[in-house]
């Protein structure tokens, strides 16, 4: 019995390497950050990270910018709120996101959105892979990414459990935002889209990053779809707050 307990204890303390996406970082004192990440092996985790003042230090605060893709080594402790990193390095250095004002604004919005949307998300490798591939796609594009944030949000709902059945859609349907269903007549509550907007939403949900540029929208239409998407998530995720980065993103499309 003693040996089994010891082995179990060692397993809990064993260092694990995993991929991670930075969602948010907050300065904590002079030389520390609190960093929230979504990891491939454990889902959402929060870390306390020491940032040495030396310019030669391996761990720099630039590693923890929003949506940075990392490879980390961690000893995950159960019932510990803030984990500690044993090692960290860049998994895929960005080519354009930090240097392109439009992409940077989109990435800050996406990171803030994920920070709130994935508050208690457990291990979900398919979700992680979707997030990672989406970020790399945005970083690698020279153009045709104005609808990226809309397609990202709409397709993300597949992994969170409230993606509608698009096969049910028929021309002229309404979209019930609460129940995630298309209906031939409006529901009794007010959280629904009229047929014109329902048609746009179902069309956007069918698109992917390679085809979304075919969906031409005015600035007003793009901002309206963003508003609809955020309303949709607030109906399905408890306590989803107002986002600070929305205004900056909307200004891109004025």
Coordinates of N, CA and C in Angstrom, one line a residue:
X1 N 0.8 -1.2 0.0 CA 0.0 0.0 0.0 C 0.9 1.2 0.0
X2 N 2.0 1.2 0.8 CA 2.9 2.3 0.9 C 3.5 2.6 -0.5
X3 N 3.9 1.6 -1.2 CA 4.5 1.8 -2.5 C 3.6 2.4 -3.5
X4 N 2.3 1.9 -3.5 CA 1.3 2.5 -4.4 C 1.1 4.0 -4.2
X5 N 1.0 4.4 -2.9 CA 0.9 5.8 -2.5 C 2.1 6.6 -3.0
X6 N 3.2 6.1 -2.8 CA 4.4 6.8 -3.3 C 4.4 7.0 -4.8
X7 N 4.1 5.9 -5.5 CA 4.1 6.0 -6.9 C 3.0 7.0 -7.4
X8 N 1.9 7.0 -6.7 CA 0.8 8.0 -7.1 C 1.3 9.4 -6.8
X9 N 2.0 9.6 -5.7 CA 2.5 10.9 -5.4 C 3.5 11.4 -6.4
X10 N 4.4 10.5 -6.9 CA 5.4 10.8 -7.9 C 4.7 11.2 -9.2
X11 N 3.7 10.5 -9.5 CA 3.0 10.8 -10.8 C 2.4 12.2 -10.8
X12 N 1.8 12.6 -9.6 CA 1.2 13.9 -9.5 C 2.2 15.0 -9.7
X13 N 3.4 14.7 -9.2 CA 4.5 15.7 -9.2 C 5.4 15.7 -10.5
X14 N 5.0 14.8 -11.4 CA 5.9 14.6 -12.6 C 5.8 15.8 -13.5
X15 N 6.9 16.2 -14.0 CA 6.9 17.3 -15.0 C 6.3 16.8 -16.3
X16 N 5.5 17.7 -16.9 CA 4.9 17.4 -18.2 C 5.1 18.5 -19.2
X17 N 5.4 18.1 -20.4 CA 5.6 19.1 -21.5 C 4.2 19.2 -22.2
X18 N 3.8 20.4 -22.5 CA 2.6 20.6 -23.3 C 2.6 21.9 -24.1
X19 N 1.8 22.0 -25.1 CA 1.6 23.2 -25.8 C 0.6 24.1 -25.1
X20 N 0.8 25.4 -25.3 CA 0.0 26.4 -24.6 C -0.2 27.7 -25.4
X21 N -1.4 28.3 -25.2 CA -1.7 29.5 -25.9 C -2.0 30.6 -24.8
X22 N -1.3 31.7 -24.8 CA -1.5 32.7 -23.8 C -2.8 33.5 -24.1
X23 N -3.6 33.6 -23.1 CA -4.9 34.3 -23.1 C -4.8 35.7 -22.5
X24 N -4.0 35.8 -21.4 CA -4.0 37.1 -20.7 C -2.8 37.1 -19.7
X25 N -2.3 38.2 -19.5 CA -1.2 38.3 -18.5 C -1.4 39.6 -17.7
X26 N -1.1 39.6 -16.4 CA -1.3 40.7 -15.5 C 0.0 40.9 -14.7
X27 N 0.5 42.1 -14.6 CA 1.7 42.3 -13.8 C 1.3 42.1 -12.3
X28 N 2.2 41.4 -11.6 CA 2.0 41.1 -10.2 C 3.3 41.4 -9.4
X29 N 3.4 42.6 -8.8 CA 4.6 43.0 -8.2 C 5.6 43.5 -9.3
X30 N 6.8 43.6 -8.9 CA 7.9 44.2 -9.8 C 8.4 43.2 -10.8
X31 N 8.4 41.9 -10.4 CA 9.1 40.9 -11.3 C 8.3 39.7 -11.6
X32 N 7.0 39.8 -11.4 CA 6.2 38.6 -11.6 C 4.9 39.0 -12.5
X33 N 4.5 37.9 -13.2 CA 3.2 38.0 -13.9 C 2.3 36.9 -13.5
X34 N 1.0 37.2 -13.6 CA 0.0 36.1 -13.5 C -0.5 35.9 -14.9
X35 N -0.3 34.7 -15.4 CA -0.6 34.4 -16.8 C -1.6 33.3 -17.0
X36 N -2.7 33.6 -17.7 CA -3.7 32.6 -18.0 C -3.4 32.0 -19.4
X37 N -3.4 30.7 -19.5 CA -3.2 30.0 -20.7 C -4.2 28.9 -20.9
X38 N -4.4 28.6 -22.2 CA -5.2 27.4 -22.5 C -4.1 26.4 -23.0
X39 N -4.0 25.2 -22.3 CA -3.0 24.2 -22.7 C -3.7 23.0 -23.4
X40 N -2.9 22.4 -24.2 CA -3.4 21.2 -24.9 C -3.7 20.0 -24.0
X41 N -2.9 19.9 -22.9 CA -3.0 18.7 -22.1 C -3.9 18.9 -20.9
X42 N -4.1 20.1 -20.4 CA -4.8 20.3 -19.2 C -6.0 21.3 -19.3
X43 N -6.1 21.9 -20.5 CA -7.2 23.0 -20.6 C -6.7 24.3 -20.0
X44 N -7.6 25.0 -19.4 CA -7.3 26.3 -18.8 C -6.4 26.2 -17.6
X45 N -5.3 26.9 -17.5 CA -4.5 27.0 -16.3 C -4.0 28.4 -16.1
X46 N -3.8 28.7 -14.8 CA -3.2 30.0 -14.5 C -1.8 29.8 -13.8
X47 N -0.9 30.7 -14.2 CA 0.5 30.5 -13.7 C 1.0 31.8 -13.0
X48 N 1.9 31.6 -12.1 CA 2.6 32.7 -11.5 C 4.0 32.6 -12.1
X49 N 4.5 33.7 -12.8 CA 5.7 33.6 -13.6 C 6.7 34.6 -13.1
X50 N 7.9 34.2 -12.8 CA 9.0 35.2 -12.4 C 9.7 35.7 -13.7
X51 N 9.8 37.0 -13.8 CA 10.4 37.7 -14.9 C 11.7 38.4 -14.4
X52 N 12.9 37.7 -14.5 CA 14.1 38.3 -14.0 C 14.4 39.7 -14.8
X53 N 15.0 40.6 -14.1 CA 15.3 41.9 -14.6 C 16.5 41.9 -15.6
X54 N 17.3 40.8 -15.5 CA 18.5 40.7 -16.4 C 18.1 40.6 -17.8
X55 N 18.8 41.3 -18.7 CA 18.5 41.3 -20.1 C 18.9 39.9 -20.7
X56 N 19.7 39.2 -20.0 CA 20.2 37.9 -20.5 C 19.3 36.7 -20.0
X57 N 18.3 37.0 -19.2 CA 17.4 36.0 -18.7 C 16.6 35.3 -19.8
X58 N 16.4 34.0 -19.7 CA 15.7 33.2 -20.7 C 14.2 33.6 -20.8
X59 N 13.6 33.8 -19.6 CA 12.2 34.1 -19.5 C 12.0 35.6 -19.6
X60 N 11.3 36.0 -20.6 CA 11.0 37.5 -20.8 C 9.5 37.7 -20.9
X61 N 9.1 38.9 -20.5 CA 7.7 39.1 -20.5 C 7.1 39.1 -21.9
X62 N 7.9 39.3 -23.0 CA 7.4 39.2 -24.3 C 6.9 37.9 -24.7
X63 N 7.3 36.8 -24.0 CA 6.7 35.5 -24.2 C 5.3 35.4 -23.9
X64 N 4.7 36.3 -23.1 CA 3.4 36.2 -22.6 C 2.4 37.2 -23.1
X65 N 2.7 37.6 -24.4 CA 1.7 38.5 -25.1 C 0.5 37.7 -25.5
X66 N -0.6 38.3 -25.7 CA -1.9 37.5 -26.0 C -1.7 36.7 -27.3
X67 N -2.1 35.5 -27.2 CA -2.2 34.5 -28.3 C -0.8 33.9 -28.7
X68 N 0.2 34.2 -27.9 CA 1.5 33.6 -28.2 C 1.5 32.1 -28.0
X69 N 2.1 31.4 -28.9 CA 2.1 29.9 -28.9 C 3.4 29.5 -28.2
X70 N 3.2 28.7 -27.1 CA 4.3 28.3 -26.3 C 4.4 26.8 -26.2
X71 N 5.6 26.3 -25.8 CA 5.8 25.0 -25.3 C 6.3 25.2 -23.9
X72 N 5.6 24.5 -23.0 CA 5.9 24.7 -21.5 C 6.1 23.4 -20.9
X73 N 6.8 23.4 -19.8 CA 7.0 22.3 -18.9 C 6.5 22.7 -17.5
X74 N 5.6 21.8 -17.0 CA 4.9 22.2 -15.8 C 4.7 21.0 -14.9
X75 N 4.7 21.3 -13.6 CA 4.4 20.3 -12.6 C 3.0 20.7 -12.1
X76 N 1.9 20.2 -12.7 CA 0.6 20.6 -12.3 C 0.2 20.0 -11.0
X77 N -0.1 20.9 -10.1 CA -0.5 20.6 -8.7 C -2.0 20.7 -8.6
X78 N -2.6 19.6 -8.1 CA -4.1 19.7 -7.9 C -4.4 20.6 -6.8
X79 N -5.5 21.3 -7.0 CA -6.0 22.3 -6.0 C -5.1 23.5 -5.7
X80 N -4.2 23.7 -6.6 CA -3.3 24.9 -6.6 C -3.8 25.9 -7.6
X81 N -4.1 27.1 -7.2 CA -4.7 28.1 -8.1 C -3.7 28.6 -9.1
X82 N -2.5 28.9 -8.7 CA -1.5 29.4 -9.6 C -0.4 28.4 -9.7
X83 N -0.2 27.8 -10.9 CA 0.8 26.8 -11.2 C 2.1 27.6 -11.4
X84 N 3.2 26.8 -11.4 CA 4.6 27.3 -11.7 C 5.2 26.6 -12.9
X85 N 5.8 27.4 -13.8 CA 6.4 26.9 -14.9 C 7.8 26.4 -14.6
X86 N 8.2 25.2 -15.1 CA 9.6 24.8 -15.0 C 10.4 25.2 -16.2
X87 N 9.7 25.3 -17.4 CA 10.5 25.7 -18.6 C 9.4 26.3 -19.5
X88 N 9.9 27.2 -20.4 CA 9.0 27.8 -21.4 C 9.8 28.3 -22.6
X89 N 9.2 28.1 -23.8 CA 9.9 28.6 -25.0 C 8.8 28.8 -26.0
X90 N 9.2 29.6 -27.0 CA 8.3 29.9 -28.1 C 8.1 28.6 -29.0
X91 N 6.8 28.3 -29.3 CA 6.6 27.1 -30.2 C 6.6 27.6 -31.6
X92 N 6.1 28.8 -31.9 CA 6.0 29.3 -33.3 C 6.0 30.8 -33.2
X93 N 7.2 31.4 -33.4 CA 7.3 32.8 -33.4 C 6.4 33.5 -34.5
X94 N 5.7 34.6 -34.1 CA 4.8 35.2 -35.1 C 5.6 35.9 -36.1
X95 N 5.1 35.9 -37.4 CA 5.7 36.6 -38.5 C 5.1 38.0 -38.7
X96 N 3.8 38.2 -38.3 CA 3.2 39.4 -38.7 C 2.2 40.0 -37.6
X97 N 1.6 39.2 -36.8 CA 0.6 39.7 -35.9 C 1.1 40.9 -35.0
X98 N 2.3 40.8 -34.4 CA 2.7 41.9 -33.5 C 3.0 43.2 -34.3
X99 N 3.2 43.1 -35.6 CA 3.7 44.2 -36.4 C 2.7 44.8 -37.4
X100 N 1.5 44.2 -37.4 CA 0.4 44.6 -38.3 C -0.7 45.2 -37.4
X101 N -1.0 46.5 -37.4 CA -2.0 47.0 -36.5 C -3.4 46.4 -36.6
X102 N -3.8 46.0 -37.8 CA -5.1 45.4 -37.9 C -5.1 44.0 -37.3
X103 N -4.1 43.2 -37.6 CA -4.0 41.8 -37.1 C -3.8 41.9 -35.5
X104 N -3.1 42.9 -35.1 CA -2.9 43.0 -33.6 C -4.2 43.3 -32.9
X105 N -5.0 44.2 -33.5 CA -6.3 44.5 -32.9 C -7.2 43.3 -32.9
X106 N -7.2 42.5 -34.0 CA -8.0 41.3 -34.0 C -7.5 40.3 -33.0
X107 N -6.2 40.1 -32.9 CA -5.7 39.1 -31.9 C -6.0 39.5 -30.5
X108 N -5.9 40.8 -30.2 CA -6.2 41.2 -28.8 C -7.7 41.0 -28.5
X109 N -8.6 41.2 -29.5 CA -10.0 40.9 -29.3 C -10.2 39.4 -29.1
X110 N -9.6 38.6 -29.9 CA -9.8 37.1 -29.8 C -9.2 36.6 -28.5
X111 N -8.1 37.1 -28.0 CA -7.5 36.7 -26.8 C -8.4 37.1 -25.6
X112 N -8.9 38.3 -25.6 CA -9.8 38.7 -24.5 C -11.1 37.9 -24.5
X113 N -11.6 37.6 -25.7 CA -12.8 36.8 -25.9 C -12.6 35.4 -25.3
X114 N -11.5 34.8 -25.7 CA -11.2 33.4 -25.2 C -10.9 33.4 -23.6
X115 N -10.4 34.5 -23.1 CA -10.1 34.6 -21.7 C -11.4 34.5 -20.9
X116 N -12.5 35.1 -21.4 CA -13.8 35.0 -20.8 C -14.6 33.7 -21.2
X117 N -14.4 33.3 -22.4 CA -15.3 32.2 -22.9 C -14.8 30.8 -22.4
X118 N -13.5 30.7 -22.1 CA -12.9 29.4 -21.6 C -12.5 29.4 -20.2
X119 N -13.3 30.1 -19.3 CA -12.9 30.3 -17.9 C -12.7 28.9 -17.2
X120 N -13.6 28.0 -17.5 CA -13.5 26.7 -16.8 C -13.3 25.5 -17.8
X121 N -12.8 25.8 -18.9 CA -12.7 24.7 -19.9 C -11.6 23.7 -19.6
X122 N -12.0 22.5 -19.6 CA -11.0 21.4 -19.3 C -10.3 21.0 -20.6
X123 N -9.5 19.9 -20.4 CA -8.7 19.4 -21.6 C -9.6 19.2 -22.8
X124 N -9.3 19.7 -23.9 CA -10.0 19.6 -25.1 C -9.1 19.8 -26.3
X125 N -8.5 18.7 -26.7 CA -7.4 18.8 -27.7 C -7.9 19.3 -29.1
X126 N -9.1 18.9 -29.4 CA -9.7 19.4 -30.7 C -9.9 20.9 -30.6
X127 N -10.3 21.4 -29.5 CA -10.5 22.9 -29.3 C -9.1 23.5 -29.4
X128 N -8.1 23.0 -28.7 CA -6.8 23.6 -28.8 C -6.3 23.6 -30.2
X129 N -6.4 22.5 -30.9 CA -5.9 22.5 -32.3 C -6.6 23.5 -33.2
X130 N -7.9 23.7 -32.9 CA -8.7 24.7 -33.7 C -8.1 26.1 -33.4
X131 N -7.9 26.4 -32.2 CA -7.4 27.7 -31.8 C -6.0 27.9 -32.4
X132 N -5.1 26.9 -32.2 CA -3.8 27.1 -32.7 C -3.7 27.2 -34.2
X133 N -4.5 26.4 -35.0 CA -4.5 26.5 -36.4 C -5.0 27.8 -36.9
X134 N -6.0 28.3 -36.2 CA -6.6 29.6 -36.5 C -5.6 30.8 -36.3
X135 N -4.9 30.8 -35.2 CA -3.9 31.8 -35.0 C -2.8 31.8 -36.0
X136 N -2.3 30.6 -36.4 CA -1.3 30.5 -37.4 C -1.8 30.9 -38.7
X137 N -3.1 30.6 -39.0 CA -3.6 31.1 -40.3 C -3.6 32.6 -40.4
X138 N -4.1 33.2 -39.3 CA -4.1 34.7 -39.3 C -2.7 35.3 -39.5
X139 N -1.8 34.7 -38.8 CA -0.4 35.2 -38.8 C 0.2 35.1 -40.2
X140 N -0.2 34.0 -40.9 CA 0.4 33.8 -42.2 C -0.2 34.5 -43.4
X141 N -1.4 35.1 -43.2 CA -2.1 35.7 -44.3 C -1.6 37.1 -44.6
X142 N -1.6 37.4 -45.9 CA -1.3 38.8 -46.4 C -2.5 39.6 -46.6
X143 N -3.6 39.0 -46.7 CA -4.9 39.7 -46.9 C -6.1 38.8 -46.7
X144 N -7.3 39.3 -47.0 CA -8.5 38.5 -46.9 C -8.8 38.0 -45.5
X145 N -8.5 38.8 -44.5 CA -8.8 38.3 -43.1 C -9.8 39.2 -42.4
X146 N -10.5 40.1 -43.1 CA -11.4 41.0 -42.4 C -12.5 40.3 -41.6
X147 N -12.9 39.2 -42.1 CA -14.0 38.4 -41.4 C -13.5 37.4 -40.5
X148 N -12.2 37.3 -40.2 CA -11.6 36.3 -39.4 C -12.3 36.1 -38.1
X149 N -12.4 37.2 -37.3 CA -12.9 37.2 -36.0 C -14.4 36.7 -35.9
X150 N -15.1 37.0 -37.0 CA -16.5 36.5 -37.1 C -16.6 35.0 -37.3
X151 N -15.8 34.5 -38.2 CA -15.8 33.1 -38.5 C -15.2 32.3 -37.3
X152 N -14.2 32.9 -36.7 CA -13.6 32.2 -35.5 C -14.6 32.0 -34.4
X153 N -15.4 33.1 -34.1 CA -16.4 33.0 -33.0 C -17.5 32.0 -33.4
X154 N -18.0 32.1 -34.6 CA -19.1 31.3 -35.0 C -18.7 29.8 -34.9
X155 N -17.5 29.5 -35.5 CA -17.1 28.1 -35.5 C -16.7 27.6 -34.1
X156 N -16.2 28.5 -33.3 CA -15.8 28.1 -31.9 C -17.0 27.4 -31.2
X157 N -18.2 27.9 -31.4 CA -19.4 27.4 -30.7 C -19.6 25.9 -30.9
X158 N -19.0 25.3 -32.0 CA -19.0 23.8 -32.2 C -18.4 23.1 -31.0
X159 N -17.3 23.7 -30.5 CA -16.6 23.0 -29.4 C -17.1 23.3 -28.0
X160 N -18.0 24.3 -27.9 CA -18.6 24.7 -26.6 C -20.0 24.2 -26.4
X161 N -20.6 23.6 -27.5 CA -21.8 22.9 -27.3 C -23.1 23.6 -27.7
X162 N -23.0 24.7 -28.4 CA -24.2 25.4 -28.9 C -24.2 25.8 -30.3
X163 N -23.5 25.0 -31.2 CA -23.5 25.3 -32.6 C -24.8 24.8 -33.2
X164 N -25.5 25.6 -34.0 CA -26.8 25.1 -34.5 C -26.7 24.1 -35.6
X165 N -27.8 23.4 -35.8 CA -27.8 22.4 -36.9 C -28.2 23.1 -38.2
X166 N -27.2 23.4 -39.0 CA -27.4 24.2 -40.3 C -28.3 23.4 -41.3
X167 N -28.4 22.1 -41.2 CA -29.2 21.4 -42.1 C -30.7 21.7 -41.9
X168 N -31.0 22.3 -40.7 CA -32.4 22.6 -40.5 C -32.8 23.9 -41.1
X169 N -31.8 24.7 -41.6 CA -32.2 26.0 -42.1 C -32.9 25.9 -43.4
X170 N -33.9 26.8 -43.6 CA -34.6 27.0 -44.8 C -34.8 28.5 -45.0
X171 N -34.8 28.9 -46.3 CA -34.9 30.3 -46.6 C -36.1 30.9 -45.9
X172 N -35.9 32.0 -45.3 CA -37.1 32.7 -44.6 C -37.1 32.4 -43.1
X173 N -36.3 31.5 -42.6 CA -36.3 31.1 -41.2 C -35.8 32.3 -40.3
X174 N -36.3 32.2 -39.1 CA -35.7 33.0 -38.0 C -34.7 32.2 -37.3
X175 N -33.8 32.9 -36.5 CA -32.8 32.2 -35.7 C -33.0 32.5 -34.2
X176 N -33.4 31.5 -33.5 CA -33.6 31.6 -32.0 C -32.2 31.5 -31.4
X177 N -31.8 32.7 -30.8 CA -30.4 32.7 -30.2 C -30.3 32.0 -28.9
X178 N -31.4 31.8 -28.2 CA -31.4 31.1 -26.9 C -31.3 29.6 -27.2
X179 N -32.0 29.1 -28.1 CA -32.1 27.6 -28.3 C -31.2 27.1 -29.4
X180 N -30.5 28.1 -30.2 CA -29.6 27.7 -31.3 C -30.3 26.9 -32.4
X181 N -31.5 27.3 -32.7 CA -32.3 26.6 -33.8 C -32.9 27.6 -34.7
X182 N -33.0 27.2 -36.0 CA -33.7 27.9 -37.0 C -35.2 27.6 -37.0
X183 N -36.1 28.6 -37.1 CA -37.5 28.3 -37.0 C -38.3 29.1 -38.1
X184 N -39.4 28.5 -38.5 CA -40.2 29.1 -39.6 C -40.9 30.4 -39.1
X185 N -41.1 30.5 -37.8 CA -41.8 31.7 -37.2 C -41.0 32.1 -35.9
X186 N -41.2 33.4 -35.5 CA -40.4 33.9 -34.4 C -40.8 33.2 -33.1
X187 N -39.8 33.1 -32.2 CA -40.1 32.5 -30.8 C -40.9 33.6 -30.0
X188 N -41.3 33.2 -28.8 CA -42.1 34.1 -28.0 C -41.3 35.2 -27.3
X189 N -40.0 34.9 -27.2 CA -39.1 35.9 -26.5 C -38.4 36.8 -27.6
X190 N -37.6 37.7 -27.1 CA -37.0 38.7 -28.0 C -35.6 38.3 -28.5
X191 N -35.0 37.3 -28.1 CA -33.7 36.9 -28.5 C -33.7 36.1 -29.7
X192 N -33.9 36.7 -30.8 CA -33.9 36.0 -32.1 C -33.5 37.0 -33.2
X193 N -33.1 36.4 -34.4 CA -32.8 37.2 -35.6 C -33.9 37.0 -36.6
X194 N -34.2 38.1 -37.3 CA -35.1 38.1 -38.4 C -34.5 37.4 -39.6
X195 N -35.3 37.0 -40.5 CA -34.8 36.2 -41.6 C -33.6 36.7 -42.4
X196 N -33.5 38.0 -42.6 CA -32.4 38.6 -43.3 C -31.1 38.3 -42.6
X197 N -31.1 38.6 -41.3 CA -29.8 38.4 -40.5 C -29.6 36.9 -40.2
X198 N -30.7 36.1 -40.1 CA -30.5 34.7 -39.9 C -29.8 34.1 -41.1
X199 N -30.2 34.6 -42.3 CA -29.6 34.0 -43.5 C -28.1 34.3 -43.5
X200 N -27.7 35.6 -43.1 CA -26.3 35.9 -43.1 C -25.5 35.1 -42.1
X201 N -26.1 34.8 -40.9 CA -25.4 34.1 -39.9 C -25.2 32.6 -40.4
X202 N -26.2 32.0 -40.9 CA -26.0 30.6 -41.4 C -25.0 30.5 -42.5
X203 N -25.0 31.5 -43.4 CA -24.0 31.5 -44.4 C -22.6 31.7 -43.9
X204 N -22.4 32.6 -42.9 CA -21.1 32.7 -42.4 C -20.6 31.5 -41.6
X205 N -21.6 30.8 -41.0 CA -21.2 29.6 -40.2 C -20.8 28.4 -41.2
X206 N -21.2 28.5 -42.4 CA -20.8 27.5 -43.4 C -19.4 27.7 -44.0
X207 N -18.9 28.9 -43.8 CA -17.7 29.3 -44.4 C -16.5 28.9 -43.5
X208 N -15.3 28.8 -44.1 CA -14.1 28.7 -43.4 C -13.2 29.8 -43.8
X209 N -11.9 29.8 -43.3 CA -11.0 30.9 -43.5 C -10.7 31.1 -45.0
X210 N -10.7 30.0 -45.7 CA -10.3 30.1 -47.1 C -11.4 30.6 -48.0
X211 N -12.6 30.6 -47.6 CA -13.8 31.0 -48.4 C -14.5 32.3 -47.8
X212 N -14.1 32.7 -46.6 CA -14.9 33.8 -46.0 C -14.8 35.1 -46.8
X213 N -13.7 35.3 -47.5 CA -13.5 36.6 -48.3 C -14.6 36.7 -49.4
X214 N -15.2 35.6 -49.7 CA -16.3 35.6 -50.7 C -17.5 36.3 -50.2
X215 N -17.7 36.4 -48.9 CA -18.8 37.0 -48.3 C -18.5 38.5 -48.1
X216 N -19.0 39.3 -49.0 CA -18.8 40.7 -49.0 C -19.7 41.4 -48.0
X217 N -19.2 42.2 -47.1 CA -20.0 43.0 -46.1 C -19.5 44.4 -46.0
X218 N -20.5 45.3 -45.7 CA -20.1 46.6 -45.4 C -19.6 46.7 -44.0
X219 N -19.0 47.8 -43.6 CA -18.5 48.0 -42.2 C -19.6 47.8 -41.2
X220 N -20.8 48.4 -41.5 CA -21.9 48.3 -40.6 C -22.4 46.9 -40.5
X221 N -22.4 46.1 -41.6 CA -22.8 44.7 -41.5 C -21.9 43.9 -40.7
X222 N -20.6 44.1 -40.9 CA -19.6 43.4 -40.1 C -19.7 43.7 -38.6
X223 N -19.9 44.9 -38.3 CA -20.0 45.3 -36.9 C -21.3 44.7 -36.3
X224 N -22.3 44.7 -37.1 CA -23.6 44.1 -36.6 C -23.5 42.6 -36.3
X225 N -22.8 41.9 -37.2 CA -22.6 40.5 -37.0 C -21.7 40.2 -35.8
X226 N -20.8 41.1 -35.5 CA -20.0 41.0 -34.3 C -20.9 41.2 -33.0
X227 N -21.8 42.1 -33.1 CA -22.7 42.4 -32.0 C -23.6 41.2 -31.8
X228 N -24.1 40.6 -32.9 CA -24.9 39.4 -32.8 C -24.2 38.2 -32.2
X229 N -22.9 38.0 -32.6 CA -22.1 36.9 -32.1 C -21.9 37.1 -30.6
X230 N -21.6 38.3 -30.1 CA -21.4 38.4 -28.7 C -22.6 38.3 -27.9
X231 N -23.7 38.7 -28.4 CA -25.0 38.5 -27.8 C -25.3 37.0 -27.7
X232 N -25.0 36.3 -28.7 CA -25.2 34.8 -28.7 C -24.4 34.1 -27.6
X233 N -23.2 34.5 -27.5 CA -22.3 33.9 -26.5 C -22.8 34.3 -25.1
X234 N -23.2 35.5 -24.9 CA -23.7 35.9 -23.6 C -24.9 35.2 -23.1
X235 N -25.7 34.8 -24.1 CA -26.9 34.0 -23.8 C -26.5 32.5 -23.3
X236 N -25.4 32.1 -23.8 CA -25.0 30.7 -23.5 C -23.9 30.5 -22.5
X237 N -23.2 31.6 -22.2 CA -22.1 31.5 -21.2 C -22.4 32.4 -20.0
X238 N -22.6 31.9 -18.9 CA -23.0 32.7 -17.7 C -21.9 33.8 -17.4
X239 N -22.4 35.0 -17.1 CA -21.5 36.1 -16.6 C -20.5 36.5 -17.7
X240 N -20.8 36.4 -18.9 CA -19.9 36.8 -20.0 C -19.9 38.4 -20.0
X241 N -18.8 39.1 -19.7 CA -18.9 40.5 -19.5 C -18.8 41.3 -20.8
X242 N -18.9 42.6 -20.7 CA -18.6 43.5 -21.8 C -17.1 43.5 -22.0
X243 N -16.7 43.5 -23.3 CA -15.3 43.4 -23.6 C -14.7 44.8 -23.9
X244 N -13.5 45.0 -23.4 CA -12.8 46.3 -23.6 C -12.3 46.4 -25.1
X245 N -12.0 45.3 -25.7 CA -11.3 45.4 -27.0 C -12.3 45.6 -28.2
X246 N -13.6 45.4 -27.9 CA -14.6 45.5 -29.0 C -14.6 46.9 -29.7
X247 N -14.5 47.9 -28.9 CA -14.5 49.3 -29.5 C -13.4 49.5 -30.4
X248 N -12.2 49.0 -30.1 CA -11.0 49.2 -30.9 C -11.2 48.4 -32.2
X249 N -11.8 47.2 -32.1 CA -12.0 46.4 -33.3 C -13.0 47.0 -34.2
X250 N -14.1 47.5 -33.6 CA -15.1 48.1 -34.4 C -14.6 49.4 -35.2
X251 N -13.7 50.1 -34.6 CA -13.1 51.3 -35.2 C -12.4 50.9 -36.5
X252 N -11.9 49.7 -36.6 CA -11.2 49.2 -37.8 C -12.2 49.2 -39.0
X253 N -13.4 49.0 -38.7 CA -14.4 48.8 -39.7 C -15.4 50.0 -39.8
X254 N -15.0 51.2 -39.5 CA -15.8 52.3 -39.6 C -15.7 52.9 -41.0

